[in-house]
PDB file of C-alpha atoms in Angstrom:
ATOM      1  CA  MET A 716       9.077  16.324 -36.944  1.00 73.00           C
ATOM      2  CA  SER A 717      10.877  16.203 -40.253  1.00 79.00           C
ATOM      3  CA  GLU A 718      12.597  19.588 -40.500  1.00 87.00           C
ATOM      4  CA  ALA A 719      14.546  21.950 -38.285  1.00 92.00           C
ATOM      5  CA  PRO A 720      12.746  25.047 -37.010  1.00 96.00           C
ATOM      6  CA  SER A 721      13.237  28.513 -38.446  1.00 96.00           C
ATOM      7  CA  CYS A 722      12.383  29.967 -35.035  1.00 97.00           C
ATOM      8  CA  VAL A 723      11.740  28.599 -31.542  1.00 98.00           C
ATOM      9  CA  LEU A 724       9.265  30.078 -29.075  1.00 98.00           C
ATOM     10  CA  LEU A 725       9.732  29.062 -25.442  1.00 98.00           C
ATOM     11  CA  ASP A 726       7.609  29.394 -22.365  1.00 98.00           C
ATOM     12  CA  LEU A 727       9.602  30.319 -19.255  1.00 98.00           C
ATOM     13  CA  ASP A 728       7.925  29.299 -15.996  1.00 98.00           C
ATOM     14  CA  ASN A 729       7.800  25.545 -15.361  1.00 97.00           C
ATOM     15  CA  THR A 730       9.310  24.925 -18.802  1.00 98.00           C
ATOM     16  CA  LEU A 731      12.901  26.083 -18.366  1.00 98.00           C
ATOM     17  CA  TYR A 732      12.866  25.569 -14.584  1.00 98.00           C
ATOM     18  CA  GLU A 733      10.547  23.912 -12.051  1.00 96.00           C
ATOM     19  CA  TYR A 734       8.095  26.489 -10.732  1.00 97.00           C
ATOM     20  CA  ASP A 735       6.511  24.823  -7.691  1.00 96.00           C
ATOM     21  CA  PRO A 736       9.561  24.559  -5.362  1.00 97.00           C
ATOM     22  CA  ALA A 737      10.463  28.182  -6.078  1.00 98.00           C
ATOM     23  CA  HIS A 738       6.910  29.392  -5.452  1.00 98.00           C
ATOM     24  CA  THR A 739       6.712  27.401  -2.219  1.00 98.00           C
ATOM     25  CA  ALA A 740       9.954  28.985  -1.001  1.00 98.00           C
ATOM     26  CA  GLY A 741       8.632  32.442  -1.848  1.00 98.00           C
ATOM     27  CA  MET A 742       5.355  31.920  -0.035  1.00 98.00           C
ATOM     28  CA  ASP A 743       7.076  30.441   3.021  1.00 98.00           C
ATOM     29  CA  ALA A 744       9.298  33.510   3.251  1.00 98.00           C
ATOM     30  CA  VAL A 745       6.392  35.961   2.954  1.00 98.00           C
ATOM     31  CA  ARG A 746       4.318  33.999   5.452  1.00 98.00           C
ATOM     32  CA  GLU A 747       7.201  34.221   7.929  1.00 98.00           C
ATOM     33  CA  TYR A 748       7.530  37.968   7.285  1.00 98.00           C
ATOM     34  CA  ALA A 749       3.817  38.467   7.946  1.00 97.00           C
ATOM     35  CA  GLU A 750       4.030  36.524  11.206  1.00 97.00           C
ATOM     36  CA  GLN A 751       7.157  38.215  12.527  1.00 96.00           C
ATOM     37  CA  GLN A 752       6.664  41.785  11.321  1.00 96.00           C
ATOM     38  CA  LEU A 753       2.886  42.159  11.219  1.00 96.00           C
ATOM     39  CA  ARG A 754       1.648  39.588  13.727  1.00 96.00           C
ATOM     40  CA  ILE A 755      -0.543  37.912  11.106  1.00 97.00           C
ATOM     41  CA  SER A 756      -0.847  34.191  11.799  1.00 97.00           C
ATOM     42  CA  ALA A 757       0.053  31.745   9.051  1.00 97.00           C
ATOM     43  CA  ALA A 758      -3.558  30.573   8.776  1.00 97.00           C
ATOM     44  CA  ASP A 759      -4.934  34.114   8.559  1.00 97.00           C
ATOM     45  CA  PHE A 760      -2.284  35.082   6.030  1.00 97.00           C
ATOM     46  CA  ASP A 761      -3.152  32.118   3.813  1.00 97.00           C
ATOM     47  CA  ASP A 762      -6.875  32.883   3.996  1.00 98.00           C
ATOM     48  CA  CYS A 763      -6.357  36.548   3.144  1.00 98.00           C
ATOM     49  CA  PHE A 764      -3.834  35.798   0.403  1.00 98.00           C
ATOM     50  CA  HIS A 765      -6.004  33.243  -1.397  1.00 98.00           C
ATOM     51  CA  ALA A 766      -9.014  35.567  -1.223  1.00 98.00           C
ATOM     52  CA  ALA A 767      -6.920  38.503  -2.459  1.00 97.00           C
ATOM     53  CA  ARG A 768      -5.426  36.523  -5.343  1.00 97.00           C
ATOM     54  CA  ALA A 769      -8.845  35.274  -6.463  1.00 98.00           C
ATOM     55  CA  GLU A 770     -10.264  38.797  -6.281  1.00 97.00           C
ATOM     56  CA  ILE A 771      -7.421  40.307  -8.328  1.00 97.00           C
ATOM     57  CA  LYS A 772      -7.661  37.619 -10.989  1.00 97.00           C
ATOM     58  CA  GLN A 773     -11.438  37.935 -11.230  1.00 97.00           C
ATOM     59  CA  ARG A 774     -11.245  41.709 -11.553  1.00 97.00           C
ATOM     60  CA  LEU A 775      -8.388  41.909 -14.060  1.00 97.00           C
ATOM     61  CA  GLY A 776      -9.050  38.787 -16.115  1.00 96.00           C
ATOM     62  CA  PRO A 777      -6.311  36.928 -18.029  1.00 95.00           C
ATOM     63  CA  THR A 778      -3.758  39.746 -18.194  1.00 96.00           C
ATOM     64  CA  GLY A 779      -0.145  40.152 -17.156  1.00 95.00           C
ATOM     65  CA  SER A 780      -1.052  42.346 -14.191  1.00 94.00           C
ATOM     66  CA  SER A 781      -3.382  39.650 -12.841  1.00 96.00           C
ATOM     67  CA  HIS A 782      -0.222  37.751 -11.801  1.00 96.00           C
ATOM     68  CA  HIS A 783       1.420  40.725 -10.063  1.00 96.00           C
ATOM     69  CA  ARG A 784       2.560  39.684  -6.582  1.00 97.00           C
ATOM     70  CA  LEU A 785       2.591  43.287  -5.415  1.00 97.00           C
ATOM     71  CA  LEU A 786      -1.155  43.516  -6.052  1.00 97.00           C
ATOM     72  CA  TYR A 787      -1.707  40.219  -4.253  1.00 98.00           C
ATOM     73  CA  PHE A 788       0.217  41.330  -1.168  1.00 98.00           C
ATOM     74  CA  GLN A 789      -1.295  44.813  -1.106  1.00 97.00           C
ATOM     75  CA  ARG A 790      -4.785  43.307  -1.135  1.00 98.00           C
ATOM     76  CA  THR A 791      -3.780  40.625   1.385  1.00 98.00           C
ATOM     77  CA  LEU A 792      -2.820  43.323   3.869  1.00 97.00           C
ATOM     78  CA  GLU A 793      -6.044  45.200   3.200  1.00 97.00           C
ATOM     79  CA  LYS A 794      -8.079  42.059   3.804  1.00 96.00           C
ATOM     80  CA  ALA A 795      -6.149  41.492   7.034  1.00 96.00           C
ATOM     81  CA  GLY A 796      -7.416  44.872   8.237  1.00 95.00           C
ATOM     82  CA  LEU A 797      -4.137  46.760   7.874  1.00 94.00           C
ATOM     83  CA  ALA A 798      -5.082  49.116   5.018  1.00 89.00           C
ATOM     84  CA  THR A 799      -2.726  49.503   2.049  1.00 90.00           C
ATOM     85  CA  GLN A 800       0.590  49.496   3.970  1.00 92.00           C
ATOM     86  CA  PRO A 801       2.837  50.545   1.039  1.00 96.00           C
ATOM     87  CA  MET A 802       6.172  49.783   2.697  1.00 97.00           C
ATOM     88  CA  ASN A 803       5.103  46.336   3.841  1.00 97.00           C
ATOM     89  CA  ALA A 804       3.457  45.483   0.524  1.00 97.00           C
ATOM     90  CA  LEU A 805       6.628  46.412  -1.362  1.00 98.00           C
ATOM     91  CA  GLN A 806       8.815  44.546   1.119  1.00 98.00           C
ATOM     92  CA  MET A 807       6.656  41.419   0.879  1.00 98.00           C
ATOM     93  CA  GLU A 808       7.013  41.442  -2.879  1.00 98.00           C
ATOM     94  CA  GLN A 809      10.801  41.658  -2.557  1.00 98.00           C
ATOM     95  CA  VAL A 810      10.871  38.916   0.079  1.00 98.00           C
ATOM     96  CA  TYR A 811       8.799  36.653  -2.151  1.00 98.00           C
ATOM     97  CA  TRP A 812      10.867  37.046  -5.295  1.00 98.00           C
ATOM     98  CA  SER A 813      14.207  36.869  -3.496  1.00 98.00           C
ATOM     99  CA  ALA A 814      13.268  33.553  -1.895  1.00 98.00           C
ATOM    100  CA  PHE A 815      11.687  32.370  -5.151  1.00 98.00           C
ATOM    101  CA  LEU A 816      14.809  32.993  -7.205  1.00 98.00           C
ATOM    102  CA  SER A 817      17.109  31.509  -4.577  1.00 98.00           C
ATOM    103  CA  LYS A 818      15.269  28.196  -5.030  1.00 98.00           C
ATOM    104  CA  ALA A 819      14.810  28.345  -8.813  1.00 98.00           C
ATOM    105  CA  THR A 820      17.192  26.235 -10.887  1.00 98.00           C
ATOM    106  CA  LEU A 821      17.199  25.715 -14.636  1.00 98.00           C
ATOM    107  CA  PHE A 822      16.588  22.199 -15.865  1.00 98.00           C
ATOM    108  CA  ASP A 823      19.684  20.354 -17.039  1.00 97.00           C
ATOM    109  CA  GLU A 824      20.971  21.341 -20.496  1.00 98.00           C
ATOM    110  CA  VAL A 825      18.606  24.279 -20.985  1.00 98.00           C
ATOM    111  CA  LEU A 826      21.495  26.652 -21.659  1.00 98.00           C
ATOM    112  CA  GLU A 827      23.194  24.098 -23.891  1.00 98.00           C
ATOM    113  CA  PHE A 828      20.009  23.718 -25.944  1.00 98.00           C
ATOM    114  CA  LEU A 829      19.698  27.477 -26.307  1.00 98.00           C
ATOM    115  CA  ASP A 830      23.345  27.654 -27.313  1.00 97.00           C
ATOM    116  CA  ASP A 831      22.701  24.994 -29.969  1.00 97.00           C
ATOM    117  CA  LEU A 832      19.979  27.247 -31.385  1.00 97.00           C
ATOM    118  CA  ARG A 833      22.287  30.260 -31.299  1.00 96.00           C
ATOM    119  CA  ILE A 834      25.068  28.430 -33.118  1.00 96.00           C
ATOM    120  CA  ALA A 835      22.591  27.212 -35.733  1.00 96.00           C
ATOM    121  CA  GLY A 836      21.320  30.766 -36.267  1.00 96.00           C
ATOM    122  CA  ILE A 837      17.808  29.891 -35.090  1.00 96.00           C
ATOM    123  CA  PRO A 838      16.162  32.760 -33.180  1.00 96.00           C
ATOM    124  CA  ALA A 839      14.771  31.897 -29.734  1.00 97.00           C
ATOM    125  CA  ILE A 840      11.998  34.005 -28.212  1.00 98.00           C
ATOM    126  CA  ILE A 841      10.615  33.737 -24.681  1.00 98.00           C
ATOM    127  CA  VAL A 842       6.804  33.948 -24.748  1.00 98.00           C
ATOM    128  CA  THR A 843       5.524  34.219 -21.198  1.00 98.00           C
ATOM    129  CA  ASP A 844       2.642  35.316 -19.032  1.00 97.00           C
ATOM    130  CA  LEU A 845       3.231  37.727 -16.132  1.00 96.00           C
ATOM    131  CA  THR A 846       4.723  41.209 -15.919  1.00 96.00           C
ATOM    132  CA  ALA A 847       7.801  42.350 -17.791  1.00 97.00           C
ATOM    133  CA  GLN A 848       9.905  43.444 -14.818  1.00 96.00           C
ATOM    134  CA  ILE A 849      10.100  40.107 -13.011  1.00 97.00           C
ATOM    135  CA  GLN A 850      10.401  38.093 -16.216  1.00 98.00           C
ATOM    136  CA  LEU A 851      13.319  40.266 -17.349  1.00 97.00           C
ATOM    137  CA  ARG A 852      14.824  39.797 -13.907  1.00 97.00           C
ATOM    138  CA  LYS A 853      14.545  36.022 -14.342  1.00 98.00           C
ATOM    139  CA  LEU A 854      16.328  36.218 -17.694  1.00 98.00           C
ATOM    140  CA  LEU A 855      19.249  37.939 -15.990  1.00 97.00           C
ATOM    141  CA  TYR A 856      19.215  35.656 -12.951  1.00 98.00           C
ATOM    142  CA  PHE A 857      19.367  32.520 -15.105  1.00 98.00           C
ATOM    143  CA  ASN A 858      21.838  34.088 -17.586  1.00 97.00           C
ATOM    144  CA  LEU A 859      19.310  33.447 -20.341  1.00 97.00           C
ATOM    145  CA  ASN A 860      20.034  36.881 -21.788  1.00 95.00           C
ATOM    146  CA  LYS A 861      23.284  35.482 -23.186  1.00 93.00           C
ATOM    147  CA  TYR A 862      21.332  33.060 -25.367  1.00 95.00           C
ATOM    148  CA  VAL A 863      17.891  34.612 -25.918  1.00 95.00           C
ATOM    149  CA  ASP A 864      17.596  37.958 -27.690  1.00 89.00           C
ATOM    150  CA  TRP A 865      13.838  38.437 -27.520  1.00 97.00           C
ATOM    151  CA  MET A 866      11.008  38.190 -24.999  1.00 98.00           C
ATOM    152  CA  VAL A 867       7.293  38.935 -25.062  1.00 98.00           C
ATOM    153  CA  THR A 868       5.210  39.078 -21.877  1.00 98.00           C
ATOM    154  CA  SER A 869       1.454  39.074 -21.543  1.00 97.00           C
ATOM    155  CA  GLU A 870       1.756  42.486 -19.898  1.00 97.00           C
ATOM    156  CA  GLU A 871       3.235  43.775 -23.148  1.00 96.00           C
ATOM    157  CA  SER A 872       0.820  41.982 -25.472  1.00 97.00           C
ATOM    158  CA  GLY A 873      -2.303  42.771 -23.458  1.00 95.00           C
ATOM    159  CA  ALA A 874      -3.541  39.258 -22.680  1.00 97.00           C
ATOM    160  CA  ASP A 875      -2.262  35.964 -21.305  1.00 97.00           C
ATOM    161  CA  LYS A 876      -1.734  32.919 -23.467  1.00 97.00           C
ATOM    162  CA  PRO A 877      -3.566  31.312 -25.241  1.00 96.00           C
ATOM    163  CA  ALA A 878      -4.642  34.669 -26.733  1.00 97.00           C
ATOM    164  CA  ILE A 879      -3.160  34.841 -30.220  1.00 97.00           C
ATOM    165  CA  GLY A 880      -1.715  38.342 -29.823  1.00 97.00           C
ATOM    166  CA  ILE A 881       1.280  37.301 -27.741  1.00 98.00           C
ATOM    167  CA  PHE A 882       2.376  34.749 -30.358  1.00 98.00           C
ATOM    168  CA  HIS A 883       1.956  37.150 -33.270  1.00 97.00           C
ATOM    169  CA  LEU A 884       3.885  39.835 -31.397  1.00 98.00           C
ATOM    170  CA  ALA A 885       6.753  37.399 -30.842  1.00 97.00           C
ATOM    171  CA  LEU A 886       7.223  36.832 -34.568  1.00 97.00           C
ATOM    172  CA  ALA A 887       6.630  40.495 -35.374  1.00 96.00           C
ATOM    173  CA  LYS A 888       9.604  41.408 -33.192  1.00 95.00           C
ATOM    174  CA  ILE A 889      11.964  39.491 -35.470  1.00 94.00           C
ATOM    175  CA  GLY A 890      10.270  40.595 -38.678  1.00 94.00           C
ATOM    176  CA  GLY A 891       8.494  37.295 -39.277  1.00 91.00           C
ATOM    177  CA  VAL A 892       9.948  33.973 -40.396  1.00 90.00           C
ATOM    178  CA  GLU A 893       9.545  31.474 -43.196  1.00 90.00           C
ATOM    179  CA  GLY A 894       9.428  27.803 -42.354  1.00 92.00           C
ATOM    180  CA  LYS A 895       8.505  25.855 -39.257  1.00 94.00           C
ATOM    181  CA  VAL A 896       8.103  27.522 -35.881  1.00 97.00           C
ATOM    182  CA  TRP A 897       8.475  25.426 -32.744  1.00 98.00           C
ATOM    183  CA  MET A 898       6.652  26.181 -29.512  1.00 98.00           C
ATOM    184  CA  ILE A 899       8.098  24.622 -26.365  1.00 98.00           C
ATOM    185  CA  GLY A 900       6.007  24.810 -23.201  1.00 97.00           C
ATOM    186  CA  ASP A 901       4.480  22.861 -20.351  1.00 95.00           C
ATOM    187  CA  ASP A 902       0.841  23.966 -20.486  1.00 95.00           C
ATOM    188  CA  PRO A 903      -1.442  22.080 -22.915  1.00 93.00           C
ATOM    189  CA  GLY A 904      -3.962  24.877 -23.252  1.00 94.00           C
ATOM    190  CA  LYS A 905      -1.818  27.996 -23.078  1.00 96.00           C
ATOM    191  CA  ASP A 906       1.319  26.803 -24.866  1.00 97.00           C
ATOM    192  CA  ILE A 907       0.343  23.866 -27.051  1.00 96.00           C
ATOM    193  CA  ALA A 908      -3.165  24.762 -28.225  1.00 95.00           C
ATOM    194  CA  GLY A 909      -2.432  28.486 -28.089  1.00 96.00           C
ATOM    195  CA  ALA A 910       0.619  28.393 -30.352  1.00 96.00           C
ATOM    196  CA  ARG A 911      -0.941  25.895 -32.729  1.00 95.00           C
ATOM    197  CA  ASP A 912      -4.100  27.968 -33.126  1.00 95.00           C
ATOM    198  CA  ALA A 913      -2.200  31.244 -33.487  1.00 96.00           C
ATOM    199  CA  LEU A 914       0.657  30.211 -35.771  1.00 96.00           C
ATOM    200  CA  GLY A 915       0.282  26.554 -36.707  1.00 94.00           C
ATOM    201  CA  CYS A 916       3.389  25.794 -34.652  1.00 96.00           C
ATOM    202  CA  THR A 917       5.019  22.441 -34.218  1.00 96.00           C
ATOM    203  CA  THR A 918       4.431  21.944 -30.500  1.00 96.00           C
ATOM    204  CA  LEU A 919       6.694  20.263 -27.950  1.00 96.00           C
ATOM    205  CA  GLN A 920       5.419  19.777 -24.419  1.00 95.00           C
ATOM    206  CA  LYS A 921       7.851  19.759 -21.489  1.00 95.00           C
ATOM    207  CA  VAL A 922       6.848  17.331 -18.751  1.00 93.00           C
ATOM    208  CA  HIS A 923       8.734  16.583 -15.561  1.00 87.00           C
ATOM    209  CA  LYS A 924       8.118  12.831 -15.682  1.00 81.00           C
ATOM    210  CA  LEU A 925       7.233  11.064 -18.912  1.00 74.00           C
ATOM    211  CA  GLU A 926       5.705   8.111 -17.108  1.00 61.00           C
ATOM    212  CA  LYS A 927       3.104  10.413 -15.545  1.00 65.00           C
ATOM    213  CA  PHE A 928       2.209  12.207 -18.792  1.00 71.00           C
ATOM    214  CA  THR A 929      -1.438  12.065 -19.827  1.00 72.00           C
ATOM    215  CA  PRO A 930      -2.235  13.714 -23.180  1.00 70.00           C
ATOM    216  CA  ASP A 931      -4.839  16.450 -23.213  1.00 73.00           C
ATOM    217  CA  ALA A 932      -7.367  15.424 -25.852  1.00 71.00           C
ATOM    218  CA  ALA A 933      -7.961  19.036 -26.858  1.00 71.00           C
ATOM    219  CA  ALA A 934      -4.273  19.963 -26.982  1.00 86.00           C
ATOM    220  CA  THR A 935      -2.154  16.972 -27.938  1.00 90.00           C
ATOM    221  CA  PRO A 936       1.434  18.087 -28.671  1.00 93.00           C
ATOM    222  CA  ASP A 937       3.452  16.967 -31.667  1.00 93.00           C
ATOM    223  CA  ALA A 938       6.122  15.683 -29.280  1.00 93.00           C
ATOM    224  CA  VAL A 939       6.675  15.261 -25.551  1.00 94.00           C
ATOM    225  CA  PHE A 940       9.998  15.377 -23.712  1.00 95.00           C
ATOM    226  CA  SER A 941      11.249  15.460 -20.145  1.00 94.00           C
ATOM    227  CA  ARG A 942      14.952  16.200 -20.695  1.00 96.00           C
ATOM    228  CA  PHE A 943      16.452  19.014 -22.725  1.00 97.00           C
ATOM    229  CA  GLY A 944      19.292  16.662 -23.589  1.00 97.00           C
ATOM    230  CA  ASP A 945      16.831  14.607 -25.629  1.00 95.00           C
ATOM    231  CA  LEU A 946      15.613  17.758 -27.338  1.00 96.00           C
ATOM    232  CA  ARG A 947      19.188  18.636 -28.227  1.00 96.00           C
ATOM    233  CA  SER A 948      19.585  15.257 -29.903  1.00 96.00           C
ATOM    234  CA  THR A 949      16.384  15.774 -31.875  1.00 94.00           C
ATOM    235  CA  LEU A 950      17.548  19.188 -33.055  1.00 95.00           C
ATOM    236  CA  THR A 951      20.967  17.844 -34.045  1.00 94.00           C
ATOM    237  CA  ASP A 952      19.361  15.112 -36.132  1.00 93.00           C
ATOM    238  CA  LEU A 953      17.277  17.699 -38.008  1.00 92.00           C
ATOM    239  CA  LEU A 954      20.033  20.203 -38.736  1.00 89.00           C
TER     240      LEU A 954
END
């Protein structure tokens, strides 16, 4: 990379925070709710949930709503023989996301990196799969709204990454840019290949441990990093 970006696109989940521990906490909480409130065993819940999730994703395809936990839990209850159960489905969604967020923590120096962009006058846009409501909630929970002015979800754009529409919509929101656009994300196919194919972005892949990184031959990033502190140094050198 030889020049500073004119705009930075950022994935959210598993890029700005680690997804798996938060998801595990959410599922543990819902599993406990199902056992205590509905007398559904943990094993039966898991079987019904995995079948429900696969069914929803197959039916809806790669769209924002295909990630909707409310749909997963509604269908889980139906598969468990309890019909739609609106109150329990809604409560399970709340239980999941409350436990999820309580375990979710931003990676070190994420906010500082975003503040560096703000000070430099470089727009930052969150480009994320999933539905708008929970992703907006995450922005508020993490205080990202103080540093990021724009977000595009796959619910809004009509299709998950790597579909080109979500990337084009991101730039359209700020009226387009001249110069280099960075895409920062963890997924080789969705974030790296998707942004490169859509916009010719300079791509930076976030990995949790550099020593375990294996490049994807079809989606090799321009740079790889594990710490946002290192990314801050790179940006400073280019400004």
